């Protein structure tokens, strides 16, 4: 079993230079050096420390494999070079202020519509839709038949949709 701390002190700079010579930038070389020692630590903790008689060769074997793996991954990923003005035309996934306000208004409408439902209907709807329970689980919890539970949940959907359509048609 090797002393990983001593291996790091003796070989980290050497491995970093190895990665730099293979064309990796300084940040990537540092990451790969660290990954090499993480692999050595996991190998020594599991008892399969590779080449017990030559830890330097084992380090370089791991380093070479990590470098090759990274190049393979980078070759699969396609990089796109675009001018800055084109990047500004790429769609932004964050919602606009108008969308945020619209969604909040709809949420308020839904909350009010839920409060308008009879207690048993609201509870069945909330258990199914918000707590993601199956209709059978909701029926069991409320002590109802599955068909009755389905009817209550359907009424909840119909009521909420009617309220949302009411508001959207008045806009």
mmCIF file of C-alpha atoms in Angstrom:
data_model
loop_
_atom_site.group_PDB
_atom_site.id
_atom_site.type_symbol
_atom_site.label_atom_id
_atom_site.label_comp_id
_atom_site.label_asym_id
_atom_site.label_seq_id
_atom_site.Cartn_x
_atom_site.Cartn_y
_atom_site.Cartn_z
ATOM 1 C CA UNK A 1 0.000 0.000 0.000
ATOM 2 C CA UNK A 2 1.344 3.395 -0.993
ATOM 3 C CA UNK A 3 1.487 6.664 0.881
ATOM 4 C CA UNK A 4 -0.623 8.786 -1.468
ATOM 5 C CA UNK A 5 0.449 12.025 0.191
ATOM 6 C CA UNK A 6 4.105 11.247 -0.479
ATOM 7 C CA UNK A 7 3.277 10.178 -4.043
ATOM 8 C CA UNK A 8 1.505 13.490 -4.562
ATOM 9 C CA UNK A 9 4.441 15.482 -3.187
ATOM 10 C CA UNK A 10 6.917 13.590 -5.374
ATOM 11 C CA UNK A 11 4.975 13.309 -8.633
ATOM 12 C CA UNK A 12 2.246 15.969 -8.873
ATOM 13 C CA UNK A 13 4.398 18.524 -10.723
ATOM 14 C CA UNK A 14 5.717 15.835 -13.022
ATOM 15 C CA UNK A 15 2.175 14.718 -13.915
ATOM 16 C CA UNK A 16 1.078 18.307 -14.421
ATOM 17 C CA UNK A 17 3.937 18.819 -16.902
ATOM 18 C CA UNK A 18 2.975 15.531 -18.563
ATOM 19 C CA UNK A 19 -0.560 16.826 -19.149
ATOM 20 C CA UNK A 20 0.724 20.213 -20.361
ATOM 21 C CA UNK A 21 3.025 18.508 -22.877
ATOM 22 C CA UNK A 22 0.018 16.570 -24.169
ATOM 23 C CA UNK A 23 -1.671 19.885 -25.052
ATOM 24 C CA UNK A 24 -3.954 20.496 -22.076
ATOM 25 C CA UNK A 25 -4.239 24.009 -20.658
ATOM 26 C CA UNK A 26 -3.075 24.758 -17.106
ATOM 27 C CA UNK A 27 -6.519 24.411 -15.536
ATOM 28 C CA UNK A 28 -7.270 21.114 -17.248
ATOM 29 C CA UNK A 29 -3.803 19.798 -16.411
ATOM 30 C CA UNK A 30 -4.394 20.612 -12.734
ATOM 31 C CA UNK A 31 -7.793 18.883 -12.821
ATOM 32 C CA UNK A 32 -6.378 15.806 -14.517
ATOM 33 C CA UNK A 33 -3.503 15.666 -12.033
ATOM 34 C CA UNK A 34 -5.984 15.726 -9.186
ATOM 35 C CA UNK A 35 -8.151 13.089 -10.890
ATOM 36 C CA UNK A 36 -5.100 10.858 -11.251
ATOM 37 C CA UNK A 37 -4.509 10.887 -7.513
ATOM 38 C CA UNK A 38 -8.202 10.384 -6.791
ATOM 39 C CA UNK A 39 -8.062 7.244 -8.923
ATOM 40 C CA UNK A 40 -4.949 6.066 -7.073
ATOM 41 C CA UNK A 41 -6.642 6.686 -3.711
ATOM 42 C CA UNK A 42 -9.738 4.744 -4.736
ATOM 43 C CA UNK A 43 -7.585 1.908 -6.078
ATOM 44 C CA UNK A 44 -5.523 1.684 -2.888
ATOM 45 C CA UNK A 45 -8.608 1.842 -0.664
ATOM 46 C CA UNK A 46 -10.211 -1.032 -2.579
ATOM 47 C CA UNK A 47 -7.027 -3.065 -2.362
ATOM 48 C CA UNK A 48 -6.365 -3.152 -6.108
ATOM 49 C CA UNK A 49 -3.404 -0.793 -6.264
ATOM 50 C CA UNK A 50 -2.269 -1.886 -9.669
ATOM 51 C CA UNK A 51 1.461 -2.135 -9.993
ATOM 52 C CA UNK A 52 2.652 -2.347 -6.386
ATOM 53 C CA UNK A 53 6.300 -2.370 -7.336
ATOM 54 C CA UNK A 54 6.297 0.787 -9.518
ATOM 55 C CA UNK A 55 3.871 3.498 -8.377
ATOM 56 C CA UNK A 56 5.348 6.084 -10.798
ATOM 57 C CA UNK A 57 4.535 3.880 -13.798
ATOM 58 C CA UNK A 58 1.053 3.278 -12.398
ATOM 59 C CA UNK A 59 0.513 7.047 -12.012
ATOM 60 C CA UNK A 60 1.581 7.646 -15.609
ATOM 61 C CA UNK A 61 -0.661 4.856 -16.868
ATOM 62 C CA UNK A 62 -3.661 6.426 -15.111
ATOM 63 C CA UNK A 63 -2.656 9.889 -16.348
ATOM 64 C CA UNK A 64 -2.338 8.701 -19.944
ATOM 65 C CA UNK A 65 -5.764 7.015 -19.778
ATOM 66 C CA UNK A 66 -7.398 10.126 -18.304
ATOM 67 C CA UNK A 67 -5.871 12.299 -21.019
ATOM 68 C CA UNK A 68 -7.078 9.972 -23.769
ATOM 69 C CA UNK A 69 -10.565 9.785 -22.229
ATOM 70 C CA UNK A 70 -10.791 13.571 -22.110
ATOM 71 C CA UNK A 71 -9.750 13.929 -25.750
ATOM 72 C CA UNK A 72 -12.347 11.347 -26.751
ATOM 73 C CA UNK A 73 -15.088 13.176 -24.833
ATOM 74 C CA UNK A 74 -14.091 16.518 -26.332
ATOM 75 C CA UNK A 75 -14.110 15.048 -29.816
ATOM 76 C CA UNK A 76 -17.725 13.929 -29.317
ATOM 77 C CA UNK A 77 -18.874 17.363 -28.128
ATOM 78 C CA UNK A 78 -19.341 19.791 -30.976
ATOM 79 C CA UNK A 79 -18.229 23.334 -30.259
ATOM 80 C CA UNK A 80 -19.897 26.230 -32.006
ATOM 81 C CA UNK A 81 -18.030 29.437 -32.719
ATOM 82 C CA UNK A 82 -20.486 32.270 -33.157
ATOM 83 C CA UNK A 83 -19.966 36.022 -33.264
ATOM 84 C CA UNK A 84 -21.266 37.948 -30.248
ATOM 85 C CA UNK A 85 -24.155 39.484 -32.191
ATOM 86 C CA UNK A 86 -25.465 35.996 -33.010
ATOM 87 C CA UNK A 87 -25.307 34.930 -29.366
ATOM 88 C CA UNK A 88 -27.706 37.752 -28.527
ATOM 89 C CA UNK A 89 -30.292 36.204 -30.837
ATOM 90 C CA UNK A 90 -30.212 32.842 -29.063
ATOM 91 C CA UNK A 91 -33.401 32.329 -27.058
ATOM 92 C CA UNK A 92 -33.123 32.898 -23.334
ATOM 93 C CA UNK A 93 -34.825 30.246 -21.202
ATOM 94 C CA UNK A 94 -35.542 32.631 -18.327
ATOM 95 C CA UNK A 95 -39.125 33.854 -18.316
ATOM 96 C CA UNK A 96 -39.888 37.448 -19.214
ATOM 97 C CA UNK A 97 -41.404 39.748 -16.574
ATOM 98 C CA UNK A 98 -44.728 39.522 -18.431
ATOM 99 C CA UNK A 99 -44.656 35.728 -18.253
ATOM 100 C CA UNK A 100 -43.897 35.826 -14.538
ATOM 101 C CA UNK A 101 -46.823 38.179 -13.869
ATOM 102 C CA UNK A 102 -49.140 36.093 -16.075
ATOM 103 C CA UNK A 103 -48.174 32.860 -14.310
ATOM 104 C CA UNK A 104 -48.646 34.435 -10.880
ATOM 105 C CA UNK A 105 -52.094 35.682 -11.856
ATOM 106 C CA UNK A 106 -53.070 32.214 -13.068
ATOM 107 C CA UNK A 107 -51.791 30.723 -9.823
ATOM 108 C CA UNK A 108 -53.977 33.098 -7.810
ATOM 109 C CA UNK A 109 -56.987 32.133 -9.949
ATOM 110 C CA UNK A 110 -56.267 28.439 -9.394
ATOM 111 C CA UNK A 111 -55.891 28.918 -5.634
ATOM 112 C CA UNK A 112 -59.242 30.722 -5.472
ATOM 113 C CA UNK A 113 -60.899 28.084 -7.662
ATOM 114 C CA UNK A 114 -59.586 25.323 -5.395
ATOM 115 C CA UNK A 115 -61.160 27.046 -2.393
ATOM 116 C CA UNK A 116 -64.507 27.123 -4.235
ATOM 117 C CA UNK A 117 -64.544 23.320 -4.522
ATOM 118 C CA UNK A 118 -66.379 21.188 -1.951
ATOM 119 C CA UNK A 119 -63.967 19.857 0.701
ATOM 120 C CA UNK A 120 -64.026 16.245 -0.488
ATOM 121 C CA UNK A 121 -63.515 17.224 -4.135
ATOM 122 C CA UNK A 122 -60.687 19.603 -3.254
ATOM 123 C CA UNK A 123 -58.996 17.007 -1.051
ATOM 124 C CA UNK A 124 -59.236 14.318 -3.750
ATOM 125 C CA UNK A 125 -57.867 16.715 -6.365
ATOM 126 C CA UNK A 126 -54.988 17.871 -4.141
ATOM 127 C CA UNK A 127 -54.015 14.328 -3.180
ATOM 128 C CA UNK A 128 -53.982 13.240 -6.814
ATOM 129 C CA UNK A 129 -52.514 16.309 -8.495
ATOM 130 C CA UNK A 130 -50.295 17.902 -5.857
ATOM 131 C CA UNK A 131 -49.214 14.901 -3.803
ATOM 132 C CA UNK A 132 -49.026 12.715 -6.929
ATOM 133 C CA UNK A 133 -51.010 9.829 -5.476
ATOM 134 C CA UNK A 134 -52.770 7.346 -7.705
ATOM 135 C CA UNK A 135 -56.542 7.366 -7.859
ATOM 136 C CA UNK A 136 -56.605 4.078 -5.945
ATOM 137 C CA UNK A 137 -54.420 5.580 -3.189
ATOM 138 C CA UNK A 138 -56.662 8.653 -2.989
ATOM 139 C CA UNK A 139 -59.773 6.449 -2.855
ATOM 140 C CA UNK A 140 -58.252 4.387 -0.072
ATOM 141 C CA UNK A 141 -57.263 7.465 1.936
ATOM 142 C CA UNK A 142 -60.681 9.098 1.568
ATOM 143 C CA UNK A 143 -62.606 5.860 2.061
ATOM 144 C CA UNK A 144 -64.334 6.120 -1.321
ATOM 145 C CA UNK A 145 -64.664 3.885 -4.348
ATOM 146 C CA UNK A 146 -62.217 4.372 -7.198
ATOM 147 C CA UNK A 147 -64.976 5.466 -9.585
ATOM 148 C CA UNK A 148 -66.307 8.046 -7.094
ATOM 149 C CA UNK A 149 -62.783 9.342 -6.512
ATOM 150 C CA UNK A 150 -62.209 9.646 -10.262
ATOM 151 C CA UNK A 151 -65.448 11.623 -10.581
ATOM 152 C CA UNK A 152 -64.367 14.035 -7.840
ATOM 153 C CA UNK A 153 -60.947 14.576 -9.408
ATOM 154 C CA UNK A 154 -62.508 15.118 -12.833
ATOM 155 C CA UNK A 155 -64.892 17.705 -11.354
ATOM 156 C CA UNK A 156 -61.900 19.478 -9.855
ATOM 157 C CA UNK A 157 -60.182 19.655 -13.249
ATOM 158 C CA UNK A 158 -63.360 20.857 -14.960
ATOM 159 C CA UNK A 159 -63.905 23.594 -12.354
ATOM 160 C CA UNK A 160 -60.317 24.868 -12.518
ATOM 161 C CA UNK A 161 -60.340 24.907 -16.292
ATOM 162 C CA UNK A 162 -63.648 26.797 -16.353
ATOM 163 C CA UNK A 163 -62.248 29.465 -14.013
ATOM 164 C CA UNK A 164 -59.104 29.860 -16.114
ATOM 165 C CA UNK A 165 -61.141 30.108 -19.329
ATOM 166 C CA UNK A 166 -63.464 32.664 -17.697
ATOM 167 C CA UNK A 167 -60.575 34.933 -16.877
ATOM 168 C CA UNK A 168 -58.786 34.480 -20.204
ATOM 169 C CA UNK A 169 -61.966 35.261 -22.177
ATOM 170 C CA UNK A 170 -62.501 38.468 -20.201
ATOM 171 C CA UNK A 171 -59.019 39.763 -21.058
#
